[in-house]
mmCIF file of C-alpha atoms in Angstrom:
data_model
loop_
_atom_site.group_PDB
_atom_site.id
_atom_site.type_symbol
_atom_site.label_atom_id
_atom_site.label_comp_id
_atom_site.label_asym_id
_atom_site.label_seq_id
_atom_site.Cartn_x
_atom_site.Cartn_y
_atom_site.Cartn_z
ATOM 1 C CA MET B 142 0.000 0.000 0.000
ATOM 2 C CA THR B 143 1.328 3.450 -0.886
ATOM 3 C CA ALA B 144 1.291 5.798 2.095
ATOM 4 C CA PRO B 145 -1.115 8.721 1.663
ATOM 5 C CA PHE B 146 -0.245 12.404 1.376
ATOM 6 C CA LEU B 147 -1.566 15.420 3.224
ATOM 7 C CA MET B 148 -1.808 18.630 1.195
ATOM 8 C CA ARG B 149 -2.970 22.128 2.021
ATOM 9 C CA PRO B 150 -4.358 24.415 -0.715
ATOM 10 C CA PRO B 151 -2.322 27.640 -0.779
ATOM 11 C CA GLY B 152 -5.281 30.005 -0.958
ATOM 12 C CA LYS B 153 -5.395 33.255 -2.888
ATOM 13 C CA VAL B 154 -2.487 34.812 -1.018
ATOM 14 C CA LEU B 155 0.031 33.151 -3.354
ATOM 15 C CA GLY B 156 -1.397 34.408 -6.625
ATOM 16 C CA LYS B 157 -2.884 32.674 -9.647
ATOM 17 C CA THR B 158 0.371 31.165 -10.966
ATOM 18 C CA ALA B 159 1.146 29.473 -7.659
ATOM 19 C CA GLN B 160 -2.417 28.238 -7.398
ATOM 20 C CA ARG B 161 -2.214 26.690 -10.883
ATOM 21 C CA GLU B 162 1.082 24.991 -10.012
ATOM 22 C CA TRP B 163 -0.360 23.598 -6.783
ATOM 23 C CA GLN B 164 -3.488 22.405 -8.591
ATOM 24 C CA HIS B 165 -1.410 20.657 -11.246
ATOM 25 C CA LEU B 166 0.611 18.822 -8.573
ATOM 26 C CA TYR B 167 -2.556 17.813 -6.736
ATOM 27 C CA GLU B 168 -4.276 16.531 -9.886
ATOM 28 C CA LEU B 169 -1.152 14.675 -10.967
ATOM 29 C CA LEU B 170 -0.862 12.894 -7.610
ATOM 30 C CA ALA B 171 -4.549 12.260 -6.926
ATOM 31 C CA GLU B 172 -6.129 11.852 -10.355
ATOM 32 C CA VAL B 173 -3.421 10.791 -12.804
ATOM 33 C CA LEU B 174 -1.365 8.600 -10.461
ATOM 34 C CA GLY B 175 -4.184 7.588 -8.117
ATOM 35 C CA ALA B 176 -2.353 8.446 -4.896
ATOM 36 C CA ALA B 177 -4.367 8.835 -1.701
ATOM 37 C CA VAL B 178 -4.388 12.577 -0.965
ATOM 38 C CA GLU B 179 -6.189 14.264 1.906
ATOM 39 C CA LEU B 180 -6.696 18.026 1.978
ATOM 40 C CA LEU B 181 -6.398 20.356 4.939
ATOM 41 C CA PRO B 182 -8.180 23.727 4.988
ATOM 42 C CA GLU B 183 -6.686 26.542 2.930
ATOM 43 C CA SER B 184 -3.936 28.607 4.469
ATOM 44 C CA SER B 185 -3.685 32.371 4.629
ATOM 45 C CA GLN B 186 0.065 32.281 5.180
ATOM 46 C CA LEU B 187 2.695 31.254 2.647
ATOM 47 C CA GLU B 188 4.858 29.304 5.066
ATOM 48 C CA GLN B 189 1.905 27.199 6.192
ATOM 49 C CA THR B 190 1.633 25.650 2.741
ATOM 50 C CA GLN B 191 5.043 24.064 3.266
ATOM 51 C CA LEU B 192 3.699 21.163 5.312
ATOM 52 C CA SER B 193 6.725 18.920 5.404
ATOM 53 C CA SER B 194 8.940 21.854 6.336
ATOM 54 C CA LEU B 195 6.951 22.081 9.549
ATOM 55 C CA ALA B 196 6.572 18.443 10.486
ATOM 56 C CA ILE B 197 7.404 14.805 9.887
ATOM 57 C CA ALA B 198 4.927 11.936 10.020
ATOM 58 C CA PHE B 199 5.832 8.486 11.233
ATOM 59 C CA ASN B 200 3.811 5.448 12.246
ATOM 60 C CA GLY B 201 0.660 7.202 13.373
ATOM 61 C CA GLN B 202 2.370 10.216 14.896
ATOM 62 C CA ILE B 203 3.116 13.710 13.582
ATOM 63 C CA PHE B 204 6.014 15.615 15.101
ATOM 64 C CA SER B 205 6.287 19.375 14.807
ATOM 65 C CA ARG B 206 8.135 22.217 16.519
ATOM 66 C CA GLN B 207 5.275 24.661 15.994
ATOM 67 C CA ALA B 208 1.556 24.525 16.514
ATOM 68 C CA ASP B 209 -0.711 23.946 13.542
ATOM 69 C CA LEU B 210 -4.364 23.807 14.555
ATOM 70 C CA ASP B 211 -5.586 22.310 11.267
ATOM 71 C CA LEU B 212 -2.983 19.570 11.398
ATOM 72 C CA GLN B 213 -3.781 18.867 15.042
ATOM 73 C CA ARG B 214 -7.488 18.582 14.233
ATOM 74 C CA TRP B 215 -6.693 16.204 11.393
ATOM 75 C CA CYS B 216 -4.706 14.035 13.842
ATOM 76 C CA GLU B 217 -7.645 13.916 16.249
ATOM 77 C CA ARG B 218 -10.080 12.997 13.482
ATOM 78 C CA CYS B 219 -7.858 10.250 12.058
ATOM 79 C CA GLU B 220 -6.616 8.959 15.423
ATOM 80 C CA TRP B 221 -3.060 10.033 14.833
ATOM 81 C CA ARG B 222 -0.982 11.367 17.705
ATOM 82 C CA TRP B 223 0.197 14.999 17.631
ATOM 83 C CA ILE B 224 3.565 15.659 19.307
ATOM 84 C CA GLN B 225 4.970 19.154 19.620
ATOM 85 C CA THR B 226 8.694 18.777 20.150
ATOM 86 C CA GLN B 227 11.113 20.957 22.058
ATOM 87 C CA PRO B 228 12.409 23.978 20.076
ATOM 88 C CA GLN B 229 15.985 22.687 20.153
ATOM 89 C CA THR B 230 14.991 19.405 18.477
ATOM 90 C CA GLN B 231 15.277 19.746 14.720
ATOM 91 C CA ILE B 232 12.127 18.237 13.258
ATOM 92 C CA SER B 233 11.710 19.203 9.622
ATOM 93 C CA GLY B 234 10.789 17.204 6.575
ATOM 94 C CA ARG B 235 13.502 19.123 4.752
ATOM 95 C CA GLU B 236 16.122 17.355 6.878
ATOM 96 C CA TRP B 237 14.403 14.032 7.613
ATOM 97 C CA ARG B 238 13.967 11.632 4.685
ATOM 98 C CA TRP B 239 12.168 8.342 5.320
ATOM 99 C CA ASP B 240 13.741 5.327 3.625
ATOM 100 C CA GLU B 241 10.882 2.903 3.051
ATOM 101 C CA HIS B 242 13.172 0.151 1.782
ATOM 102 C CA ARG B 243 15.521 0.217 4.799
ATOM 103 C CA GLN B 244 12.921 1.361 7.343
ATOM 104 C CA LEU B 245 15.035 4.215 8.680
ATOM 105 C CA PHE B 246 15.350 7.997 8.623
ATOM 106 C CA TRP B 247 18.243 9.766 6.950
ATOM 107 C CA VAL B 248 18.824 13.018 8.873
ATOM 108 C CA GLY B 249 20.630 16.024 7.414
ATOM 109 C CA LEU B 250 22.995 17.949 9.695
ATOM 110 C CA ASN B 251 24.930 21.130 9.040
ATOM 111 C CA ALA B 252 28.650 21.141 9.721
ATOM 112 C CA GLY B 253 29.191 22.137 13.340
ATOM 113 C CA ASP B 254 25.667 21.133 14.368
ATOM 114 C CA HIS B 255 25.564 20.464 18.102
ATOM 115 C CA GLN B 256 22.491 18.246 18.153
ATOM 116 C CA THR B 257 22.923 15.185 20.361
ATOM 117 C CA PRO B 258 21.485 11.679 19.879
ATOM 118 C CA GLY B 259 19.304 12.205 22.938
ATOM 119 C CA GLN B 260 17.710 15.327 21.474
ATOM 120 C CA PHE B 261 16.787 13.519 18.272
ATOM 121 C CA TYR B 262 15.506 10.369 19.929
ATOM 122 C CA ALA B 263 13.529 12.366 22.503
ATOM 123 C CA ALA B 264 11.271 13.437 19.639
ATOM 124 C CA PHE B 265 9.796 9.943 19.550
ATOM 125 C CA ALA B 266 8.489 10.258 23.110
ATOM 126 C CA ASP B 267 7.507 6.880 24.547
ATOM 127 C CA MET B 268 7.544 4.926 21.293
ATOM 128 C CA PRO B 269 10.509 2.822 20.141
ATOM 129 C CA PRO B 270 12.487 5.081 17.792
ATOM 130 C CA PRO B 271 13.434 4.085 14.269
ATOM 131 C CA GLU B 272 17.038 4.012 13.165
ATOM 132 C CA LEU B 273 18.414 7.480 12.387
ATOM 133 C CA VAL B 274 21.403 7.872 10.075
ATOM 134 C CA PRO B 275 23.095 11.312 10.084
ATOM 135 C CA LEU B 276 24.477 12.901 6.919
ATOM 136 C CA THR B 277 26.511 16.094 7.261
ATOM 137 C CA LEU B 278 25.850 18.671 4.539
ATOM 138 C CA VAL B 279 28.668 20.879 3.277
ATOM 139 C CA HIS B 280 27.505 22.658 0.104
ATOM 140 C CA PRO B 281 26.844 26.408 0.500
ATOM 141 C CA LEU B 282 23.870 26.420 -1.890
ATOM 142 C CA LEU B 283 22.340 23.046 -1.040
ATOM 143 C CA GLN B 284 21.872 23.328 2.694
ATOM 144 C CA HIS B 285 18.892 21.009 3.237
ATOM 145 C CA LEU B 286 18.828 17.247 2.825
ATOM 146 C CA ASP B 287 15.802 17.326 0.506
ATOM 147 C CA GLU B 288 17.818 19.477 -1.930
ATOM 148 C CA CYS B 289 20.526 16.874 -2.431
ATOM 149 C CA PHE B 290 19.276 13.477 -1.219
ATOM 150 C CA CYS B 291 16.196 11.360 -1.932
ATOM 151 C CA PRO B 292 15.682 7.678 -0.975
ATOM 152 C CA LEU B 293 13.463 5.833 -3.450
ATOM 153 C CA PRO B 294 10.967 3.072 -2.557
ATOM 154 C CA ALA B 295 12.856 0.202 -4.204
ATOM 155 C CA GLY B 296 16.101 0.961 -2.361
ATOM 156 C CA GLN B 297 17.866 3.310 -4.764
ATOM 157 C CA VAL B 298 19.035 6.727 -3.558
ATOM 158 C CA LEU B 299 19.144 9.923 -5.621
ATOM 159 C CA TYR B 300 21.888 12.236 -4.387
ATOM 160 C CA TYR B 301 24.349 14.969 -5.288
ATOM 161 C CA PRO B 302 27.703 13.767 -3.876
ATOM 162 C CA ALA B 303 29.376 17.170 -3.487
ATOM 163 C CA ALA B 304 26.647 18.251 -1.052
ATOM 164 C CA LEU B 305 27.685 15.547 1.437
ATOM 165 C CA SER B 306 30.774 15.469 3.629
ATOM 166 C CA LEU B 307 33.349 12.720 3.123
ATOM 167 C CA ASP B 308 32.127 11.017 6.301
ATOM 168 C CA ALA B 309 28.526 11.203 5.060
ATOM 169 C CA ARG B 310 29.476 9.637 1.735
ATOM 170 C CA ALA B 311 31.339 6.862 3.545
ATOM 171 C CA LEU B 312 28.300 6.216 5.730
ATOM 172 C CA LEU B 313 26.044 6.199 2.679
ATOM 173 C CA ALA B 314 28.304 3.571 1.097
ATOM 174 C CA GLU B 315 27.811 1.332 4.147
ATOM 175 C CA TYR B 316 24.046 1.330 3.661
ATOM 176 C CA VAL B 317 23.571 1.628 -0.095
ATOM 177 C CA PRO B 318 25.511 -0.487 -2.642
ATOM 178 C CA PRO B 319 27.038 1.297 -5.654
ATOM 179 C CA ALA B 320 24.430 -0.095 -8.042
ATOM 180 C CA ASP B 321 21.674 1.641 -6.068
ATOM 181 C CA ARG B 322 23.369 5.045 -5.729
ATOM 182 C CA ILE B 323 22.115 7.375 -8.472
ATOM 183 C CA GLU B 324 24.177 10.546 -8.727
ATOM 184 C CA VAL B 325 22.451 13.671 -9.971
ATOM 185 C CA SER B 326 24.237 16.575 -11.623
ATOM 186 C CA TYR B 327 24.622 19.954 -9.957
ATOM 187 C CA GLN B 328 22.062 21.430 -12.332
ATOM 188 C CA ASP B 329 19.551 18.670 -11.619
ATOM 189 C CA ALA B 330 20.051 19.234 -7.894
ATOM 190 C CA LEU B 331 19.451 22.970 -8.324
ATOM 191 C CA ASN B 332 16.341 22.177 -10.386
ATOM 192 C CA GLY B 333 14.798 20.172 -7.571
ATOM 193 C CA ALA B 334 15.377 16.596 -8.746
ATOM 194 C CA CYS B 335 15.939 15.434 -5.161
ATOM 195 C CA HIS B 336 12.605 16.933 -4.113
ATOM 196 C CA ALA B 337 11.039 13.964 -5.910
ATOM 197 C CA VAL B 338 7.771 12.552 -4.620
ATOM 198 C CA ALA B 339 7.367 8.804 -5.181
ATOM 199 C CA VAL B 340 4.053 7.141 -6.008
ATOM 200 C CA GLY B 341 4.844 3.493 -6.575
ATOM 201 C CA ASP B 342 7.240 3.297 -9.526
ATOM 202 C CA THR B 343 6.513 6.897 -10.560
ATOM 203 C CA LEU B 344 8.565 9.919 -9.513
ATOM 204 C CA VAL B 345 7.146 13.436 -9.588
ATOM 205 C CA MET B 346 9.695 16.250 -9.598
ATOM 206 C CA HIS B 347 9.961 19.874 -10.604
ATOM 207 C CA SER B 348 12.441 19.187 -13.402
ATOM 208 C CA ALA B 349 14.840 16.526 -14.624
ATOM 209 C CA SER B 350 17.422 16.465 -17.384
ATOM 210 C CA SER B 351 17.056 13.947 -20.201
ATOM 211 C CA GLU B 352 20.117 12.111 -18.875
ATOM 212 C CA LEU B 353 18.601 11.720 -15.405
ATOM 213 C CA ARG B 354 15.261 10.663 -16.859
ATOM 214 C CA HIS B 355 17.007 7.996 -18.923
ATOM 215 C CA ARG B 356 18.877 6.635 -15.889
ATOM 216 C CA LEU B 357 15.698 6.526 -13.808
ATOM 217 C CA ASN B 358 13.857 4.795 -16.669
ATOM 218 C CA GLU B 359 16.582 2.128 -16.642
ATOM 219 C CA PHE B 360 15.756 1.491 -12.975
ATOM 220 C CA GLY B 361 12.097 1.052 -13.897
ATOM 221 C CA PHE B 362 10.825 4.476 -12.824
ATOM 222 C CA ARG B 363 8.506 6.724 -14.759
ATOM 223 C CA VAL B 364 9.262 10.420 -14.351
ATOM 224 C CA PHE B 365 6.654 13.196 -14.359
ATOM 225 C CA SER B 366 7.466 16.892 -14.160
ATOM 226 C CA SER B 367 5.310 19.332 -12.243
ATOM 227 C CA ASP B 368 6.408 22.944 -12.623
ATOM 228 C CA LEU B 369 6.691 24.494 -9.160
ATOM 229 C CA THR B 370 8.695 27.597 -9.967
ATOM 230 C CA GLU B 371 6.594 29.686 -7.568
ATOM 231 C CA PHE B 372 7.567 27.281 -4.782
ATOM 232 C CA GLU B 373 11.259 27.154 -5.773
ATOM 233 C CA GLY B 374 10.817 23.590 -6.986
ATOM 234 C CA ALA B 375 10.013 22.326 -3.500
ATOM 235 C CA ALA B 376 7.505 19.635 -4.460
ATOM 236 C CA SER B 377 8.072 17.555 -1.363
ATOM 237 C CA SER B 378 7.407 20.461 0.992
ATOM 238 C CA LEU B 379 3.936 21.041 -0.464
ATOM 239 C CA CYS B 380 2.723 17.655 0.722
ATOM 240 C CA LEU B 381 3.377 15.705 3.884
ATOM 241 C CA PRO B 382 3.953 12.009 3.130
ATOM 242 C CA LEU B 383 2.398 9.907 5.883
ATOM 243 C CA CYS B 384 4.912 7.129 6.423
ATOM 244 C CA GLY B 385 5.139 4.263 8.850
ATOM 245 C CA VAL B 386 6.414 0.759 9.441
ATOM 246 C CA ALA B 387 2.985 -0.592 10.431
ATOM 247 C CA GLN B 388 1.183 -0.060 7.135
ATOM 248 C CA PRO B 389 -1.649 -0.026 6.352
ATOM 249 C CA ASN B 390 -2.781 0.663 9.929
ATOM 250 C CA PHE B 391 -0.526 3.550 10.874
ATOM 251 C CA SER B 392 -1.813 3.718 14.440
ATOM 252 C CA GLU B 393 -0.511 0.283 15.394
ATOM 253 C CA ALA B 394 2.297 0.268 17.936
ATOM 254 C CA LEU B 395 5.785 -0.655 16.872
ATOM 255 C CA GLU B 396 7.321 -3.805 18.216
ATOM 256 C CA PRO B 397 9.774 -2.952 21.028
ATOM 257 C CA ARG B 398 13.401 -2.785 19.962
ATOM 258 C CA THR B 399 16.002 -4.235 22.239
ATOM 259 C CA THR B 400 18.801 -1.914 21.119
ATOM 260 C CA PRO B 401 18.041 1.485 19.581
ATOM 261 C CA GLN B 402 20.415 2.516 16.816
ATOM 262 C CA TYR B 403 22.557 5.511 17.814
ATOM 263 C CA LEU B 404 24.681 6.481 14.853
ATOM 264 C CA PHE B 405 25.584 10.042 15.865
#
């Protein structure tokens, strides 16, 4: 079962071009590709349309550093658990990428970040935490993990190598074999290729070069473009993928883990 998406219409505040771009993405996901998409009420603020920048969703729980009444109401209605984390805990879909194939989170860190393992794992409250794998980012223009790194459902990883530190690339090599590491060019990274949203064997992204499309086709993926210029190509931040290891019933409890994975 493909995990559903939450989306929030941008409202009139963003202008007609942005509204058309959002509508095209919604129709592509929900109508063309048949993904399960649930809509929240319209927002009157630009930043509130960036759902995954505000929160991450995992196994029946949504974690966020800031209050969002509409999202909290959705949790209550759908029997999800809303958790507002401490301000010092970095919870952002731009830095947390769920790896469905490996059942873990890749977490982007900036060089010199002083986050501790305890601060990250505290976000999961009283539930057994998933494995978290840290990747230090070093590129001055690609400062968020979703700009340079994207795990795909079948186990492949899209990434721009120069955005990762040497230690991060070494760690990536421990988890992902060479045949499953798909390097993107600098231009593709700038054009939002790593913001890809996966629906089964289909990838939706702002833009992709013909070379990248060909490589993804060889792996069995179809590639659709959805122009999101008004959103700076940030397709993945316009929808919040609801992920979990207990699909299809996201509210089920995880089995206890004997030894949590601390890789920081």
